[in-house]
Coordinates of C-alpha atoms in Angstrom, one line a residue:
X1 CA 11.3 -4.1 -19.0
X2 CA 13.0 -1.5 -16.9
X3 CA 15.2 -2.7 -14.0
X4 CA 15.2 -1.0 -10.6
X5 CA 17.1 2.2 -10.4
X6 CA 18.9 2.4 -7.0
X7 CA 19.4 6.0 -6.0
X8 CA 21.0 7.2 -2.7
X9 CA 19.4 10.6 -2.8
X10 CA 16.8 12.6 -0.8
X11 CA 13.6 14.3 -1.9
X12 CA 13.9 17.7 -3.3
X13 CA 11.8 20.6 -2.0
X14 CA 9.1 20.2 -4.6
X15 CA 8.8 16.5 -3.9
X16 CA 8.6 17.0 -0.1
X17 CA 5.8 19.6 -0.7
X18 CA 3.9 17.0 -2.7
X19 CA 4.3 14.5 0.0
X20 CA 3.3 17.0 2.8
X21 CA 0.1 17.9 0.8
X22 CA -0.8 14.2 0.5
X23 CA -0.1 13.5 4.2
X24 CA -2.2 16.5 5.3
X25 CA -5.2 15.4 3.1
X26 CA -4.9 11.9 4.3
X27 CA -5.1 13.0 7.9
X28 CA -8.1 15.1 7.1
X29 CA -9.9 12.1 5.5
X30 CA -9.1 9.9 8.5
X31 CA -10.6 12.6 10.8
X32 CA -13.7 12.7 8.5
X33 CA -14.1 9.0 8.3
X34 CA -13.6 8.6 12.1
X35 CA -17.1 9.8 12.7
X36 CA -18.1 6.2 12.2
X37 CA -15.7 4.9 14.8
X38 CA -18.2 3.9 17.4
X39 CA -20.3 1.9 15.0
X40 CA -17.3 0.4 13.3
X41 CA -15.7 -0.8 16.5
X42 CA -18.8 -2.8 17.4
X43 CA -18.9 -4.4 13.9
X44 CA -15.1 -5.1 13.9
X45 CA -15.4 -6.8 17.3
X46 CA -18.3 -8.9 16.1
X47 CA -16.6 -9.8 12.8
X48 CA -13.5 -11.0 14.7
X49 CA -15.6 -13.1 17.1
X50 CA -17.6 -14.7 14.3
X51 CA -14.3 -15.3 12.5
X52 CA -12.7 -17.1 15.4
X53 CA -10.3 -14.4 16.3
X54 CA -9.5 -14.1 20.1
X55 CA -10.8 -10.9 21.7
X56 CA -8.6 -7.8 21.4
X57 CA -9.0 -4.1 22.0
X58 CA -10.3 -2.1 19.0
X59 CA -8.7 1.3 19.5
X60 CA -8.6 2.9 16.0
X61 CA -11.4 1.6 13.8
X62 CA -10.2 3.9 11.0
X63 CA -6.4 3.9 11.3
X64 CA -3.9 6.5 10.1
X65 CA -0.2 5.5 9.6
X66 CA 1.7 7.7 12.0
X67 CA 5.0 6.5 10.4
X68 CA 4.2 9.1 7.7
X69 CA 4.7 11.8 10.3
X70 CA 8.4 10.8 10.6
X71 CA 9.1 11.3 6.9
X72 CA 11.4 14.3 6.3
X73 CA 12.9 16.3 3.4
X74 CA 16.1 14.3 4.0
X75 CA 14.6 10.9 3.4
X76 CA 15.3 8.7 0.4
X77 CA 12.0 7.2 -0.5
X78 CA 12.5 4.3 -2.9
X79 CA 9.1 2.6 -2.7
X80 CA 5.4 3.3 -2.1
X81 CA 4.1 0.0 -0.8
X82 CA 0.4 -0.8 -0.6
X83 CA -0.9 -3.5 1.8
X84 CA -4.5 -4.4 2.4
X85 CA -5.9 -2.8 5.5
X86 CA -4.8 -2.3 9.2
X87 CA -4.9 -5.4 11.3
X88 CA -4.9 -6.0 15.0
X89 CA -1.4 -4.8 15.7
X90 CA -1.5 -1.8 13.3
X91 CA -4.6 -0.2 14.9
X92 CA -3.4 -0.3 18.5
X93 CA -2.8 3.0 20.1
X94 CA 0.8 2.0 20.9
X95 CA 1.4 1.5 17.2
X96 CA -0.9 3.2 14.7
X97 CA 1.5 2.1 12.0
X98 CA 1.0 -0.1 9.0
X99 CA 2.7 -3.5 8.6
X100 CA 4.1 -3.8 12.1
X101 CA 2.8 -7.4 12.7
X102 CA 4.4 -10.6 11.4
X103 CA 3.9 -9.6 7.7
X104 CA 5.8 -6.4 8.3
X105 CA 8.6 -8.3 10.1
X106 CA 8.9 -10.5 7.0
X107 CA 9.1 -7.4 4.8
X108 CA 11.9 -6.0 7.0
X109 CA 13.6 -9.4 6.8
X110 CA 13.4 -9.6 3.0
X111 CA 15.0 -6.3 2.4
X112 CA 17.6 -6.8 5.1
X113 CA 18.6 -10.1 3.5
X114 CA 18.9 -8.5 0.1
X115 CA 21.3 -5.5 0.5
X116 CA 21.6 -5.2 -3.3
X117 CA 18.2 -3.6 -3.2
X118 CA 19.6 -0.9 -1.0
X119 CA 16.3 -0.4 0.8
X120 CA 15.5 -0.2 4.5
X121 CA 11.8 -1.2 4.9
X122 CA 11.3 1.3 7.8
X123 CA 13.3 4.2 6.3
X124 CA 13.0 4.1 2.5
X125 CA 9.3 2.9 2.1
X126 CA 6.1 4.8 2.4
X127 CA 3.5 2.2 3.5
X128 CA -0.1 2.7 2.7
X129 CA -3.2 0.5 2.5
X130 CA -6.1 -0.1 0.1
X131 CA -8.4 1.1 2.9
X132 CA -7.6 2.5 6.4
X133 CA -10.7 0.7 7.8
X134 CA -9.5 -1.9 10.3
X135 CA -10.4 -5.6 10.6
X136 CA -8.6 -8.4 12.4
X137 CA -8.4 -10.3 9.1
X138 CA -9.0 -8.6 5.7
X139 CA -11.7 -11.1 4.9
X140 CA -13.7 -9.8 7.9
X141 CA -14.5 -6.7 5.9
X142 CA -17.1 -8.8 4.0
X143 CA -18.9 -9.6 7.2
X144 CA -18.8 -5.9 8.2
X145 CA -20.2 -4.9 4.8
X146 CA -23.0 -7.5 4.9
X147 CA -24.0 -6.7 8.5
X148 CA -23.8 -3.0 8.6
X149 CA -25.9 0.0 7.5
X150 CA -25.4 1.1 3.9
X151 CA -23.3 4.0 5.1
X152 CA -20.6 1.7 6.4
X153 CA -20.4 -0.2 3.1
X154 CA -20.2 3.1 1.3
X155 CA -17.4 4.2 3.6
X156 CA -15.3 1.1 2.8
X157 CA -15.8 1.7 -0.9
X158 CA -15.3 5.4 -0.7
X159 CA -12.1 5.0 1.3
X160 CA -10.7 2.6 -1.3
X161 CA -11.4 4.9 -4.1
X162 CA -9.9 7.9 -2.3
X163 CA -6.8 6.0 -1.3
X164 CA -6.3 4.7 -4.9
X165 CA -6.7 8.1 -6.5
X166 CA -4.6 9.9 -3.9
X167 CA -1.8 7.3 -4.0
X168 CA -1.6 7.3 -7.8
X169 CA -1.5 11.1 -7.8
X170 CA 1.2 11.0 -5.2
X171 CA 3.2 8.6 -7.2
X172 CA 2.9 10.6 -10.4
X173 CA 3.6 13.9 -8.7
X174 CA 6.7 12.6 -7.0
X175 CA 8.1 11.5 -10.3
X176 CA 7.1 14.8 -12.1
X177 CA 8.7 16.8 -9.2
X178 CA 11.9 14.8 -9.2
X179 CA 13.7 17.3 -11.4
X180 CA 11.3 20.2 -11.2
X181 CA 13.7 22.6 -9.6
X182 CA 15.9 22.6 -12.7
X183 CA 19.0 21.8 -10.8
X184 CA 19.9 18.8 -13.0
X185 CA 19.9 16.6 -10.0
X186 CA 16.9 14.3 -9.7
X187 CA 15.2 13.7 -6.4
X188 CA 14.1 10.3 -5.3
X189 CA 11.8 8.6 -7.9
X190 CA 9.9 5.7 -6.1
X191 CA 8.1 2.8 -7.6
X192 CA 4.7 1.6 -6.4
X193 CA 4.3 -1.9 -5.2
X194 CA 0.9 -3.6 -4.4
X195 CA 1.5 -6.5 -2.1
X196 CA -1.4 -8.8 -1.8
X197 CA -3.7 -9.2 -4.8
X198 CA -6.1 -12.0 -4.0
X199 CA -8.8 -9.4 -3.3
X200 CA -8.0 -7.4 -6.4
X201 CA -9.5 -10.0 -8.8
X202 CA -12.8 -12.0 -9.3
X203 CA -15.3 -10.7 -6.7
X204 CA -12.6 -9.4 -4.4
X205 CA -13.1 -6.8 -1.7
X206 CA -10.7 -4.3 -3.3
X207 CA -12.1 -4.0 -6.9
X208 CA -12.9 -0.3 -6.3
X209 CA -9.3 0.3 -5.4
X210 CA -8.0 -1.6 -8.4
X211 CA -10.3 0.1 -10.9
X212 CA -9.8 3.6 -9.5
X213 CA -6.0 3.2 -9.4
X214 CA -5.7 2.4 -13.1
X215 CA -8.3 4.9 -14.1
X216 CA -6.3 7.7 -12.3
X217 CA -3.2 7.0 -14.3
X218 CA -5.2 6.7 -17.5
X219 CA -7.0 10.0 -16.9
X220 CA -3.6 11.7 -16.8
X221 CA -2.4 9.9 -19.9
X222 CA 0.1 8.0 -17.7
X223 CA -0.6 4.4 -18.7
X224 CA 3.0 3.9 -19.8
X225 CA 4.2 5.3 -16.4
X226 CA 1.8 2.9 -14.8
X227 CA 3.4 0.0 -16.7
X228 CA 6.9 1.0 -15.9
X229 CA 6.4 2.1 -12.3
X230 CA 3.6 -0.1 -10.7
X231 CA 4.3 -3.7 -9.7
X232 CA 2.1 -6.4 -8.0
X233 CA 3.2 -9.2 -5.7
X234 CA 2.0 -11.7 -3.3
X235 CA 1.6 -10.5 0.3
X236 CA 4.4 -10.7 2.8
X237 CA 2.1 -12.6 5.2
X238 CA 2.7 -16.4 5.5
X239 CA 6.0 -15.7 3.6
X240 CA 4.0 -15.8 0.3
X241 CA 6.0 -12.9 -1.2
X242 CA 9.3 -14.8 -0.9
X243 CA 7.9 -18.2 -1.8
X244 CA 6.4 -16.8 -5.0
X245 CA 9.6 -15.0 -5.8
X246 CA 11.8 -18.1 -5.3
X247 CA 9.4 -20.2 -7.4
X248 CA 9.5 -17.7 -10.2
X249 CA 13.3 -17.6 -10.1
X250 CA 13.5 -21.4 -10.4
X251 CA 11.2 -21.4 -13.4
X252 CA 13.1 -18.7 -15.3
X253 CA 16.7 -18.2 -16.4
X254 CA 18.8 -16.9 -13.5
X255 CA 18.9 -13.1 -13.4
X256 CA 19.6 -10.4 -11.0
X257 CA 17.2 -10.1 -8.1
X258 CA 16.3 -6.6 -9.2
X259 CA 15.3 -7.8 -12.7
X260 CA 13.5 -10.8 -11.3
X261 CA 11.4 -8.5 -9.1
X262 CA 10.6 -6.3 -12.1
X263 CA 9.6 -9.3 -14.2
X264 CA 7.5 -11.0 -11.5
X265 CA 5.8 -7.7 -10.5
X266 CA 5.0 -7.0 -14.1
X267 CA 3.6 -10.4 -14.7
X268 CA 1.2 -10.1 -11.7
X269 CA 0.3 -6.6 -12.7
X270 CA -0.8 -7.8 -16.1
X271 CA -2.8 -10.6 -14.4
X272 CA -4.7 -8.1 -12.2
X273 CA -4.9 -5.0 -14.4
X274 CA -4.6 -6.4 -17.9
X275 CA -1.8 -4.0 -18.7

């Protein structure tokens, strides 16, 4: 299995154009889906109340990640990281950024404590979600789907499929554009991590995302690229990512952290996607 390749380089012009196109289309989709905001906010508040979550202001029912607006041509993007959906902190007007709650802080801590990965969680990682539809807890999406009009359930499914396809295409395009300028110097070539996979199996909420993601790579004859560049892990929340990683290291022959991450991420990917 391939180990991590640590590169201290920036995006080339072709890659940044690819990223800008994705960012612009994502913003357009958020604007399109936001027509359901009034209806969604009521449902999100009710779902939180029924789920025992203390009252909080729902300010961005469909939430864009404004951290994407800070990405520049000079950035060294090492990872595209996929969480579940925006939670309470993420959707607040003062934030509108993904993984800024406790789980995000644990992600920052993990990379800071492992400098051999040469990755700053806030500078070298593009953070996306399986859907931009907010809920206080991911499981509350079930209540929203069950208690809403069919159009809302369709929105949650549509948003998953769009995010999966657009993210896979971004990942592939960034790789293809890494040396597209013929300079002999590769641009940044990120991996894709899915953190949180409980809802990607069984009767999980995110099956449309799972199936569309793999289908998009396969449709472009990129299944080998998927196997070498997409990895699946436990979520950072409740420190599950690190606990799972440490347990895996104890059960296997000691190896570099980078190789251990590759092996563990490949194992979980096979569990979820079958490849």
